[in-house]
């Protein structure tokens, strides 16, 4: 790990390595936003504008990253956000991420459009797994998927509500990415330029949306992805939250909240937490950055409401900035995917360590003993 730390001292170094190690189409699938990537850029730029005030002569402080969130103890106030099709980035990616999360004492969120099933990942996550879910048009399939996730040991359900329709994601289109992957001459050339990824992919077999595909075995192969897309984006209303609340026995988190009124409504409808997110800039290029709306959402829901934050987080300093601005917990997507693509399990472990070390260092600079102390360091403008 010491040698890896010297090679990759920051998440940005893992990103550069990932870009060289996997094919261009897989990298664009992982990294792209939508439109001209303006929302993607705003998320990062606006986080960088958040200022924290150093404090002097605080004496020795026994800093502790341990955080209790939604009744469960974690070793740090951050975790791994859901990412569909992770097996396209590196074969067996969900298994690697879940195993490292369990080992590190942080949560891992399995996407319903992952390339591994909840039955496979639940035991690996070892009680720290969250399950991400899109409301579905077919309520019988929806009920069955939710039942499977609960039986597999997932307690927190993350209901993604900011994808009424998939965005165009032009960078992916330009790169020739499609799901399921279809070999084109351009993709073959890119794969041959990345032999390590290609060998691993051949050994693992072509990735598919393992949780959902069996429900559509009767659909012709050429139409299967389109049918799954129709099922996943029925443009649900608020009554869907109440319907899910009746069948899910654990905690429910609504992901994709960006407006204060929606945050208040989410809690009124029975959500246990809200997840402030603009989908990492992947849905609406005109969307505000999540950090710019976080303080207003916190004011709207009050100090006791549970708030998760994502979008644009690239460091432990960004985690501190988000928590200082009103978040109780922070989830990261791309940084862990960069780490996965850069070197597998070892670099994912390194990513957890980088983020933890950076966060602890920031806490030392501002005199915070616990992550919950970070709002005291916020420089208000």
mmCIF file of C-alpha atoms in Angstrom:
data_model
loop_
_atom_site.group_PDB
_atom_site.id
_atom_site.type_symbol
_atom_site.label_atom_id
_atom_site.label_comp_id
_atom_site.label_asym_id
_atom_site.label_seq_id
_atom_site.Cartn_x
_atom_site.Cartn_y
_atom_site.Cartn_z
ATOM 1 C CA UNK A 1 0.000 0.000 0.000
ATOM 2 C CA UNK A 2 2.914 2.350 0.723
ATOM 3 C CA UNK A 3 4.217 1.937 -2.833
ATOM 4 C CA UNK A 4 0.721 2.483 -4.260
ATOM 5 C CA UNK A 5 0.313 5.633 -2.162
ATOM 6 C CA UNK A 6 3.441 7.071 -3.732
ATOM 7 C CA UNK A 7 2.178 6.219 -7.221
ATOM 8 C CA UNK A 8 -1.401 7.385 -6.621
ATOM 9 C CA UNK A 9 -1.437 10.044 -3.890
ATOM 10 C CA UNK A 10 -4.861 11.400 -4.932
ATOM 11 C CA UNK A 11 -8.066 10.329 -6.668
ATOM 12 C CA UNK A 12 -6.990 12.363 -9.711
ATOM 13 C CA UNK A 13 -4.011 10.004 -10.122
ATOM 14 C CA UNK A 14 -6.347 7.004 -10.089
ATOM 15 C CA UNK A 15 -8.469 8.685 -12.748
ATOM 16 C CA UNK A 16 -5.458 9.161 -15.032
ATOM 17 C CA UNK A 17 -4.445 5.529 -14.615
ATOM 18 C CA UNK A 18 -7.999 4.340 -15.277
ATOM 19 C CA UNK A 19 -8.092 6.253 -18.537
ATOM 20 C CA UNK A 20 -4.985 4.409 -19.740
ATOM 21 C CA UNK A 21 -5.997 0.950 -18.491
ATOM 22 C CA UNK A 22 -9.482 0.456 -19.925
ATOM 23 C CA UNK A 23 -10.915 1.002 -23.423
ATOM 24 C CA UNK A 24 -12.096 4.482 -24.363
ATOM 25 C CA UNK A 25 -15.755 3.433 -24.612
ATOM 26 C CA UNK A 26 -15.671 1.933 -21.099
ATOM 27 C CA UNK A 27 -13.981 5.036 -19.711
ATOM 28 C CA UNK A 28 -16.588 7.322 -21.296
ATOM 29 C CA UNK A 29 -19.369 5.138 -19.891
ATOM 30 C CA UNK A 30 -17.861 5.674 -16.434
ATOM 31 C CA UNK A 31 -16.833 9.322 -16.647
ATOM 32 C CA UNK A 32 -19.306 11.104 -18.936
ATOM 33 C CA UNK A 33 -21.979 13.509 -17.849
ATOM 34 C CA UNK A 34 -24.631 14.713 -20.278
ATOM 35 C CA UNK A 35 -24.826 17.508 -22.823
ATOM 36 C CA UNK A 36 -21.644 19.568 -22.689
ATOM 37 C CA UNK A 37 -20.762 18.300 -19.193
ATOM 38 C CA UNK A 38 -21.651 21.682 -17.692
ATOM 39 C CA UNK A 39 -23.475 20.218 -14.674
ATOM 40 C CA UNK A 40 -20.568 17.798 -14.238
ATOM 41 C CA UNK A 41 -18.180 20.752 -14.119
ATOM 42 C CA UNK A 42 -20.372 22.890 -11.857
ATOM 43 C CA UNK A 43 -20.516 20.135 -9.257
ATOM 44 C CA UNK A 44 -16.731 20.173 -8.956
ATOM 45 C CA UNK A 45 -16.180 23.921 -9.326
ATOM 46 C CA UNK A 46 -18.813 24.909 -6.761
ATOM 47 C CA UNK A 47 -17.484 22.427 -4.213
ATOM 48 C CA UNK A 48 -14.051 23.999 -4.642
ATOM 49 C CA UNK A 49 -15.514 27.383 -3.662
ATOM 50 C CA UNK A 50 -16.561 26.155 -0.198
ATOM 51 C CA UNK A 51 -14.156 27.568 2.373
ATOM 52 C CA UNK A 52 -13.275 26.118 5.777
ATOM 53 C CA UNK A 53 -11.518 28.097 8.494
ATOM 54 C CA UNK A 54 -8.337 26.669 10.079
ATOM 55 C CA UNK A 55 -8.085 26.899 13.858
ATOM 56 C CA UNK A 56 -4.875 27.209 15.871
ATOM 57 C CA UNK A 57 -3.555 25.762 19.132
ATOM 58 C CA UNK A 58 -6.373 23.311 19.753
ATOM 59 C CA UNK A 59 -4.045 20.877 21.521
ATOM 60 C CA UNK A 60 -3.991 17.103 20.939
ATOM 61 C CA UNK A 61 -7.322 15.896 19.551
ATOM 62 C CA UNK A 62 -8.300 12.225 19.258
ATOM 63 C CA UNK A 63 -10.041 12.478 15.896
ATOM 64 C CA UNK A 64 -12.663 9.850 15.162
ATOM 65 C CA UNK A 65 -14.269 9.278 11.746
ATOM 66 C CA UNK A 66 -16.804 6.796 13.130
ATOM 67 C CA UNK A 67 -20.335 7.771 12.157
ATOM 68 C CA UNK A 68 -23.760 6.398 13.058
ATOM 69 C CA UNK A 69 -26.191 6.895 10.198
ATOM 70 C CA UNK A 70 -29.751 5.539 9.984
ATOM 71 C CA UNK A 71 -29.046 3.447 13.066
ATOM 72 C CA UNK A 72 -25.920 1.740 11.726
ATOM 73 C CA UNK A 73 -22.306 2.390 12.678
ATOM 74 C CA UNK A 74 -19.758 3.013 9.917
ATOM 75 C CA UNK A 75 -16.022 3.516 10.198
ATOM 76 C CA UNK A 76 -16.195 6.703 8.123
ATOM 77 C CA UNK A 77 -18.951 9.123 7.051
ATOM 78 C CA UNK A 78 -18.798 8.109 3.395
ATOM 79 C CA UNK A 79 -19.517 5.128 1.173
ATOM 80 C CA UNK A 80 -19.855 3.829 -2.366
ATOM 81 C CA UNK A 81 -22.699 5.161 -4.508
ATOM 82 C CA UNK A 82 -24.539 2.922 -7.002
ATOM 83 C CA UNK A 83 -23.188 2.559 -10.531
ATOM 84 C CA UNK A 84 -25.007 0.601 -13.189
ATOM 85 C CA UNK A 85 -23.045 -1.789 -15.364
ATOM 86 C CA UNK A 86 -19.951 -1.751 -13.156
ATOM 87 C CA UNK A 87 -18.861 -5.025 -14.748
ATOM 88 C CA UNK A 88 -18.251 -3.059 -17.963
ATOM 89 C CA UNK A 89 -15.608 -0.991 -16.185
ATOM 90 C CA UNK A 90 -13.857 -4.053 -14.798
ATOM 91 C CA UNK A 91 -15.188 -7.622 -14.770
ATOM 92 C CA UNK A 92 -16.443 -8.623 -11.330
ATOM 93 C CA UNK A 93 -16.399 -4.969 -10.297
ATOM 94 C CA UNK A 94 -19.389 -5.165 -7.975
ATOM 95 C CA UNK A 95 -17.819 -8.067 -6.091
ATOM 96 C CA UNK A 96 -14.578 -6.127 -5.598
ATOM 97 C CA UNK A 97 -16.284 -2.941 -4.442
ATOM 98 C CA UNK A 98 -18.614 -4.749 -2.035
ATOM 99 C CA UNK A 99 -15.755 -6.754 -0.531
ATOM 100 C CA UNK A 100 -13.595 -3.676 0.039
ATOM 101 C CA UNK A 101 -16.530 -1.759 1.506
ATOM 102 C CA UNK A 102 -17.240 -4.557 3.980
ATOM 103 C CA UNK A 103 -13.557 -4.769 4.910
ATOM 104 C CA UNK A 104 -13.357 -0.980 5.346
ATOM 105 C CA UNK A 105 -16.533 -0.599 7.386
ATOM 106 C CA UNK A 106 -18.356 1.603 4.855
ATOM 107 C CA UNK A 107 -21.549 1.005 2.848
ATOM 108 C CA UNK A 108 -21.686 -0.264 -0.716
ATOM 109 C CA UNK A 109 -24.761 0.441 -2.847
ATOM 110 C CA UNK A 110 -25.634 -2.197 -5.429
ATOM 111 C CA UNK A 111 -27.428 -0.820 -8.475
ATOM 112 C CA UNK A 112 -30.506 -2.642 -9.717
ATOM 113 C CA UNK A 113 -28.905 -2.391 -13.171
ATOM 114 C CA UNK A 114 -25.661 -3.966 -11.960
ATOM 115 C CA UNK A 115 -23.961 -6.918 -13.607
ATOM 116 C CA UNK A 116 -24.266 -8.952 -10.393
ATOM 117 C CA UNK A 117 -27.408 -9.952 -8.509
ATOM 118 C CA UNK A 118 -28.386 -9.013 -4.944
ATOM 119 C CA UNK A 119 -28.140 -12.709 -4.045
ATOM 120 C CA UNK A 120 -24.450 -12.628 -5.003
ATOM 121 C CA UNK A 121 -23.514 -9.258 -3.520
ATOM 122 C CA UNK A 122 -25.577 -9.296 -0.315
ATOM 123 C CA UNK A 123 -23.385 -11.847 1.510
ATOM 124 C CA UNK A 124 -20.202 -10.145 0.268
ATOM 125 C CA UNK A 125 -21.384 -6.761 1.576
ATOM 126 C CA UNK A 126 -21.775 -8.436 4.967
ATOM 127 C CA UNK A 127 -24.554 -6.285 6.385
ATOM 128 C CA UNK A 128 -23.279 -3.016 4.896
ATOM 129 C CA UNK A 129 -25.046 -3.298 1.554
ATOM 130 C CA UNK A 130 -27.600 -0.782 0.338
ATOM 131 C CA UNK A 131 -29.777 -1.589 -2.690
ATOM 132 C CA UNK A 132 -30.542 1.009 -5.348
ATOM 133 C CA UNK A 133 -33.873 0.717 -7.127
ATOM 134 C CA UNK A 134 -35.781 2.398 -9.954
ATOM 135 C CA UNK A 135 -39.589 2.266 -9.637
ATOM 136 C CA UNK A 136 -40.823 -0.124 -12.298
ATOM 137 C CA UNK A 137 -43.850 -0.197 -14.560
ATOM 138 C CA UNK A 138 -44.570 -3.862 -13.832
ATOM 139 C CA UNK A 139 -45.439 -3.903 -10.135
ATOM 140 C CA UNK A 140 -45.157 -7.671 -9.860
ATOM 141 C CA UNK A 141 -41.555 -7.558 -11.060
ATOM 142 C CA UNK A 142 -40.970 -4.611 -8.732
ATOM 143 C CA UNK A 143 -42.313 -6.540 -5.765
ATOM 144 C CA UNK A 144 -40.185 -9.570 -6.609
ATOM 145 C CA UNK A 145 -36.961 -7.568 -7.011
ATOM 146 C CA UNK A 146 -37.539 -5.828 -3.680
ATOM 147 C CA UNK A 147 -38.234 -9.156 -1.992
ATOM 148 C CA UNK A 148 -35.039 -10.635 -3.416
ATOM 149 C CA UNK A 149 -32.987 -7.680 -2.173
ATOM 150 C CA UNK A 150 -34.403 -7.970 1.337
ATOM 151 C CA UNK A 151 -33.854 -11.708 1.458
ATOM 152 C CA UNK A 152 -30.240 -11.126 0.353
ATOM 153 C CA UNK A 153 -29.609 -8.960 3.422
ATOM 154 C CA UNK A 154 -30.017 -5.402 2.127
ATOM 155 C CA UNK A 155 -31.641 -3.142 4.741
ATOM 156 C CA UNK A 156 -31.457 0.319 3.155
ATOM 157 C CA UNK A 157 -33.353 0.845 -0.093
ATOM 158 C CA UNK A 158 -32.175 3.720 -2.298
ATOM 159 C CA UNK A 159 -35.013 4.742 -4.608
ATOM 160 C CA UNK A 160 -33.632 6.811 -7.482
ATOM 161 C CA UNK A 161 -36.173 9.459 -8.483
ATOM 162 C CA UNK A 162 -34.248 11.740 -10.869
ATOM 163 C CA UNK A 163 -34.422 9.630 -14.035
ATOM 164 C CA UNK A 164 -37.944 10.022 -15.469
ATOM 165 C CA UNK A 165 -36.207 9.439 -18.799
ATOM 166 C CA UNK A 166 -32.610 8.527 -19.570
ATOM 167 C CA UNK A 167 -30.557 11.499 -20.707
ATOM 168 C CA UNK A 168 -28.719 11.360 -24.008
ATOM 169 C CA UNK A 169 -25.159 11.257 -22.598
ATOM 170 C CA UNK A 170 -23.504 12.351 -25.792
ATOM 171 C CA UNK A 171 -19.946 11.460 -24.771
ATOM 172 C CA UNK A 172 -20.990 7.824 -24.447
ATOM 173 C CA UNK A 173 -22.688 7.979 -27.828
ATOM 174 C CA UNK A 174 -19.594 9.432 -29.495
ATOM 175 C CA UNK A 175 -17.483 6.671 -27.949
ATOM 176 C CA UNK A 176 -19.785 4.029 -29.430
ATOM 177 C CA UNK A 177 -20.893 2.640 -26.067
ATOM 178 C CA UNK A 178 -24.106 0.637 -25.855
ATOM 179 C CA UNK A 179 -25.575 -1.855 -23.433
ATOM 180 C CA UNK A 180 -25.391 -4.756 -23.829
ATOM 181 C CA UNK A 181 -22.060 -4.322 -25.568
ATOM 182 C CA UNK A 182 -22.083 -5.078 -29.280
ATOM 183 C CA UNK A 183 -18.766 -5.601 -30.969
ATOM 184 C CA UNK A 184 -18.023 -3.054 -33.650
ATOM 185 C CA UNK A 185 -14.686 -2.627 -35.452
ATOM 186 C CA UNK A 186 -14.009 0.522 -33.410
ATOM 187 C CA UNK A 187 -14.711 -1.222 -30.086
ATOM 188 C CA UNK A 188 -12.566 -4.202 -31.099
ATOM 189 C CA UNK A 189 -9.617 -1.908 -31.828
ATOM 190 C CA UNK A 190 -10.042 -0.161 -28.475
ATOM 191 C CA UNK A 191 -10.261 -3.494 -26.672
ATOM 192 C CA UNK A 192 -7.109 -4.779 -28.368
ATOM 193 C CA UNK A 193 -5.279 -1.667 -27.158
ATOM 194 C CA UNK A 194 -6.149 -2.673 -23.577
ATOM 195 C CA UNK A 195 -5.249 -6.376 -23.399
ATOM 196 C CA UNK A 196 -5.520 -6.696 -19.615
ATOM 197 C CA UNK A 197 -9.130 -5.506 -19.637
ATOM 198 C CA UNK A 198 -9.901 -7.649 -22.676
ATOM 199 C CA UNK A 199 -8.491 -10.840 -21.137
ATOM 200 C CA UNK A 200 -10.455 -10.260 -17.945
ATOM 201 C CA UNK A 201 -13.630 -9.585 -19.912
ATOM 202 C CA UNK A 202 -13.265 -12.747 -22.005
ATOM 203 C CA UNK A 203 -12.774 -14.813 -18.848
ATOM 204 C CA UNK A 204 -15.814 -13.248 -17.156
ATOM 205 C CA UNK A 205 -18.110 -13.389 -20.176
ATOM 206 C CA UNK A 206 -20.198 -10.625 -21.703
ATOM 207 C CA UNK A 207 -21.775 -8.499 -18.936
ATOM 208 C CA UNK A 208 -25.526 -8.172 -18.664
ATOM 209 C CA UNK A 209 -27.983 -6.609 -16.236
ATOM 210 C CA UNK A 210 -28.031 -9.730 -14.103
ATOM 211 C CA UNK A 211 -30.850 -8.799 -11.703
ATOM 212 C CA UNK A 212 -33.365 -7.742 -14.363
ATOM 213 C CA UNK A 213 -32.558 -9.684 -17.534
ATOM 214 C CA UNK A 214 -34.221 -12.965 -16.417
ATOM 215 C CA UNK A 215 -37.609 -11.212 -16.206
ATOM 216 C CA UNK A 216 -37.399 -10.473 -19.930
ATOM 217 C CA UNK A 217 -36.227 -13.825 -21.254
ATOM 218 C CA UNK A 218 -39.272 -13.911 -23.544
ATOM 219 C CA UNK A 219 -38.282 -10.645 -25.254
ATOM 220 C CA UNK A 220 -36.190 -10.910 -28.459
ATOM 221 C CA UNK A 221 -32.536 -10.123 -27.758
ATOM 222 C CA UNK A 222 -32.572 -7.082 -30.042
ATOM 223 C CA UNK A 223 -35.465 -5.544 -28.079
ATOM 224 C CA UNK A 224 -34.463 -6.558 -24.552
ATOM 225 C CA UNK A 225 -32.611 -3.397 -23.476
ATOM 226 C CA UNK A 226 -35.344 -1.157 -24.840
ATOM 227 C CA UNK A 227 -37.972 -3.117 -22.898
ATOM 228 C CA UNK A 228 -35.933 -2.945 -19.692
ATOM 229 C CA UNK A 229 -35.585 0.806 -20.247
ATOM 230 C CA UNK A 230 -39.358 1.184 -20.573
ATOM 231 C CA UNK A 231 -39.850 -0.749 -17.357
ATOM 232 C CA UNK A 232 -37.335 1.356 -15.430
ATOM 233 C CA UNK A 233 -38.613 4.795 -16.404
ATOM 234 C CA UNK A 234 -42.425 4.890 -16.067
ATOM 235 C CA UNK A 235 -42.314 8.505 -14.757
ATOM 236 C CA UNK A 236 -43.746 7.678 -11.309
ATOM 237 C CA UNK A 237 -45.523 10.091 -8.957
ATOM 238 C CA UNK A 238 -45.317 10.562 -5.186
ATOM 239 C CA UNK A 239 -47.778 7.697 -4.643
ATOM 240 C CA UNK A 240 -44.949 5.360 -5.649
ATOM 241 C CA UNK A 241 -43.092 6.170 -2.429
ATOM 242 C CA UNK A 242 -46.111 5.145 -0.389
ATOM 243 C CA UNK A 243 -46.464 1.942 -2.410
ATOM 244 C CA UNK A 244 -42.832 0.981 -1.798
ATOM 245 C CA UNK A 245 -43.100 1.969 1.859
ATOM 246 C CA UNK A 246 -45.795 -0.675 2.315
ATOM 247 C CA UNK A 247 -43.591 -3.549 1.123
ATOM 248 C CA UNK A 248 -40.058 -2.571 2.178
ATOM 249 C CA UNK A 249 -39.290 -3.424 5.798
ATOM 250 C CA UNK A 250 -36.075 -1.420 6.123
ATOM 251 C CA UNK A 251 -35.054 2.203 5.618
ATOM 252 C CA UNK A 252 -36.014 4.066 2.451
ATOM 253 C CA UNK A 253 -33.790 6.759 0.959
ATOM 254 C CA UNK A 254 -34.920 8.928 -1.957
ATOM 255 C CA UNK A 255 -31.979 9.687 -4.247
ATOM 256 C CA UNK A 256 -31.957 12.565 -6.706
ATOM 257 C CA UNK A 257 -33.492 15.328 -4.605
ATOM 258 C CA UNK A 258 -32.368 18.778 -5.731
ATOM 259 C CA UNK A 259 -35.311 21.053 -4.805
ATOM 260 C CA UNK A 260 -36.221 21.985 -1.200
ATOM 261 C CA UNK A 261 -39.936 21.379 -1.798
ATOM 262 C CA UNK A 262 -39.195 17.841 -3.014
ATOM 263 C CA UNK A 263 -37.051 17.240 0.066
ATOM 264 C CA UNK A 264 -39.915 18.202 2.368
ATOM 265 C CA UNK A 265 -42.374 16.087 0.377
ATOM 266 C CA UNK A 266 -40.053 13.078 0.473
ATOM 267 C CA UNK A 267 -40.002 13.093 4.260
ATOM 268 C CA UNK A 268 -43.756 13.681 4.417
ATOM 269 C CA UNK A 269 -44.279 10.599 2.239
ATOM 270 C CA UNK A 270 -42.287 8.367 4.587
ATOM 271 C CA UNK A 271 -38.691 8.490 3.392
ATOM 272 C CA UNK A 272 -36.154 7.927 6.161
ATOM 273 C CA UNK A 273 -33.488 10.013 4.410
ATOM 274 C CA UNK A 274 -33.042 12.186 1.349
ATOM 275 C CA UNK A 275 -30.089 11.935 -0.998
ATOM 276 C CA UNK A 276 -29.158 15.295 -2.511
ATOM 277 C CA UNK A 277 -27.850 14.497 -5.990
ATOM 278 C CA UNK A 278 -28.041 15.596 -9.605
ATOM 279 C CA UNK A 279 -26.912 12.137 -10.741
ATOM 280 C CA UNK A 280 -23.330 13.304 -11.035
ATOM 281 C CA UNK A 281 -24.302 15.699 -13.812
ATOM 282 C CA UNK A 282 -25.579 12.832 -15.953
ATOM 283 C CA UNK A 283 -29.244 13.846 -16.333
ATOM 284 C CA UNK A 284 -29.807 17.587 -16.868
ATOM 285 C CA UNK A 285 -26.918 19.778 -17.977
ATOM 286 C CA UNK A 286 -28.714 22.901 -16.708
ATOM 287 C CA UNK A 287 -29.129 21.502 -13.184
ATOM 288 C CA UNK A 288 -27.609 23.442 -10.291
ATOM 289 C CA UNK A 289 -24.671 21.913 -8.497
ATOM 290 C CA UNK A 290 -25.658 19.852 -5.487
ATOM 291 C CA UNK A 291 -23.479 21.848 -3.087
ATOM 292 C CA UNK A 292 -25.232 25.071 -4.137
ATOM 293 C CA UNK A 293 -28.648 23.732 -3.092
ATOM 294 C CA UNK A 294 -27.580 21.705 -0.036
ATOM 295 C CA UNK A 295 -27.796 24.550 2.540
ATOM 296 C CA UNK A 296 -31.280 25.516 1.345
ATOM 297 C CA UNK A 297 -32.447 21.911 1.528
ATOM 298 C CA UNK A 298 -31.038 21.568 5.038
ATOM 299 C CA UNK A 299 -32.896 24.714 6.091
ATOM 300 C CA UNK A 300 -36.122 23.378 4.576
ATOM 301 C CA UNK A 301 -36.076 19.967 6.284
ATOM 302 C CA UNK A 302 -34.563 20.995 9.616
ATOM 303 C CA UNK A 303 -31.523 19.893 11.563
ATOM 304 C CA UNK A 304 -32.807 16.423 12.449
ATOM 305 C CA UNK A 305 -33.546 15.135 8.944
ATOM 306 C CA UNK A 306 -31.031 12.641 7.516
ATOM 307 C CA UNK A 307 -29.284 13.976 4.400
ATOM 308 C CA UNK A 308 -26.884 12.138 2.074
ATOM 309 C CA UNK A 309 -24.858 14.088 -0.472
ATOM 310 C CA UNK A 310 -23.150 13.230 -3.753
ATOM 311 C CA UNK A 311 -22.073 14.670 -7.133
ATOM 312 C CA UNK A 312 -18.658 16.217 -7.717
ATOM 313 C CA UNK A 313 -16.950 14.740 -4.651
ATOM 314 C CA UNK A 314 -13.343 13.866 -5.479
ATOM 315 C CA UNK A 315 -11.488 14.038 -2.156
ATOM 316 C CA UNK A 316 -11.655 13.907 1.609
ATOM 317 C CA UNK A 317 -11.643 17.713 1.530
ATOM 318 C CA UNK A 318 -14.809 17.600 -0.616
ATOM 319 C CA UNK A 319 -16.390 15.229 1.901
ATOM 320 C CA UNK A 320 -15.574 17.756 4.642
ATOM 321 C CA UNK A 321 -16.987 20.600 2.545
ATOM 322 C CA UNK A 322 -20.262 18.728 2.037
ATOM 323 C CA UNK A 323 -20.598 17.850 5.703
ATOM 324 C CA UNK A 324 -19.795 21.412 6.736
ATOM 325 C CA UNK A 325 -22.574 22.581 4.386
ATOM 326 C CA UNK A 326 -25.283 20.352 5.852
ATOM 327 C CA UNK A 327 -24.783 16.708 4.835
ATOM 328 C CA UNK A 328 -24.797 13.885 7.380
ATOM 329 C CA UNK A 329 -23.224 11.346 5.046
ATOM 330 C CA UNK A 330 -21.448 11.486 1.684
ATOM 331 C CA UNK A 331 -21.480 8.918 -1.107
ATOM 332 C CA UNK A 332 -18.993 8.777 -3.963
ATOM 333 C CA UNK A 333 -19.408 7.112 -7.343
ATOM 334 C CA UNK A 334 -16.713 7.949 -9.870
ATOM 335 C CA UNK A 335 -13.718 7.982 -7.453
ATOM 336 C CA UNK A 336 -14.279 4.328 -6.567
ATOM 337 C CA UNK A 337 -14.849 3.448 -10.226
ATOM 338 C CA UNK A 338 -11.596 5.177 -11.153
ATOM 339 C CA UNK A 339 -9.890 3.115 -8.459
ATOM 340 C CA UNK A 340 -11.493 -0.092 -9.716
ATOM 341 C CA UNK A 341 -10.377 0.589 -13.277
ATOM 342 C CA UNK A 342 -6.901 1.673 -12.179
ATOM 343 C CA UNK A 343 -5.931 -1.567 -10.458
ATOM 344 C CA UNK A 344 -8.760 -3.571 -8.934
ATOM 345 C CA UNK A 345 -8.999 -4.460 -5.269
ATOM 346 C CA UNK A 346 -5.700 -2.918 -4.166
ATOM 347 C CA UNK A 347 -6.452 0.490 -5.638
ATOM 348 C CA UNK A 348 -10.042 0.456 -4.341
ATOM 349 C CA UNK A 349 -8.612 -0.145 -0.863
ATOM 350 C CA UNK A 350 -6.173 2.672 -1.510
ATOM 351 C CA UNK A 351 -9.044 4.990 -2.485
ATOM 352 C CA UNK A 352 -10.769 4.378 0.851
ATOM 353 C CA UNK A 353 -7.490 5.132 2.605
ATOM 354 C CA UNK A 354 -6.867 8.308 0.582
ATOM 355 C CA UNK A 355 -10.320 9.667 1.359
ATOM 356 C CA UNK A 356 -10.064 8.774 5.056
ATOM 357 C CA UNK A 357 -6.600 10.298 5.414
ATOM 358 C CA UNK A 358 -7.597 13.465 3.589
ATOM 359 C CA UNK A 359 -10.729 13.856 5.693
ATOM 360 C CA UNK A 360 -8.844 13.308 8.941
ATOM 361 C CA UNK A 361 -6.208 15.809 7.852
ATOM 362 C CA UNK A 362 -8.869 18.441 7.142
ATOM 363 C CA UNK A 363 -10.412 17.798 10.548
ATOM 364 C CA UNK A 364 -7.013 18.382 12.137
ATOM 365 C CA UNK A 365 -6.623 21.693 10.307
ATOM 366 C CA UNK A 366 -10.018 23.020 11.415
ATOM 367 C CA UNK A 367 -9.959 21.591 14.941
ATOM 368 C CA UNK A 368 -12.777 19.074 14.483
ATOM 369 C CA UNK A 369 -12.792 15.925 16.596
ATOM 370 C CA UNK A 370 -15.744 14.300 14.822
ATOM 371 C CA UNK A 371 -17.209 14.746 11.321
ATOM 372 C CA UNK A 372 -20.305 16.229 12.961
ATOM 373 C CA UNK A 373 -18.106 19.147 14.158
ATOM 374 C CA UNK A 374 -17.308 20.258 10.597
ATOM 375 C CA UNK A 375 -20.180 22.795 10.248
ATOM 376 C CA UNK A 376 -18.383 24.929 12.833
ATOM 377 C CA UNK A 377 -15.511 25.340 10.345
ATOM 378 C CA UNK A 378 -17.658 26.625 7.461
ATOM 379 C CA UNK A 379 -16.798 30.130 6.298
ATOM 380 C CA UNK A 380 -20.175 31.683 5.555
ATOM 381 C CA UNK A 381 -20.310 34.128 2.654
#
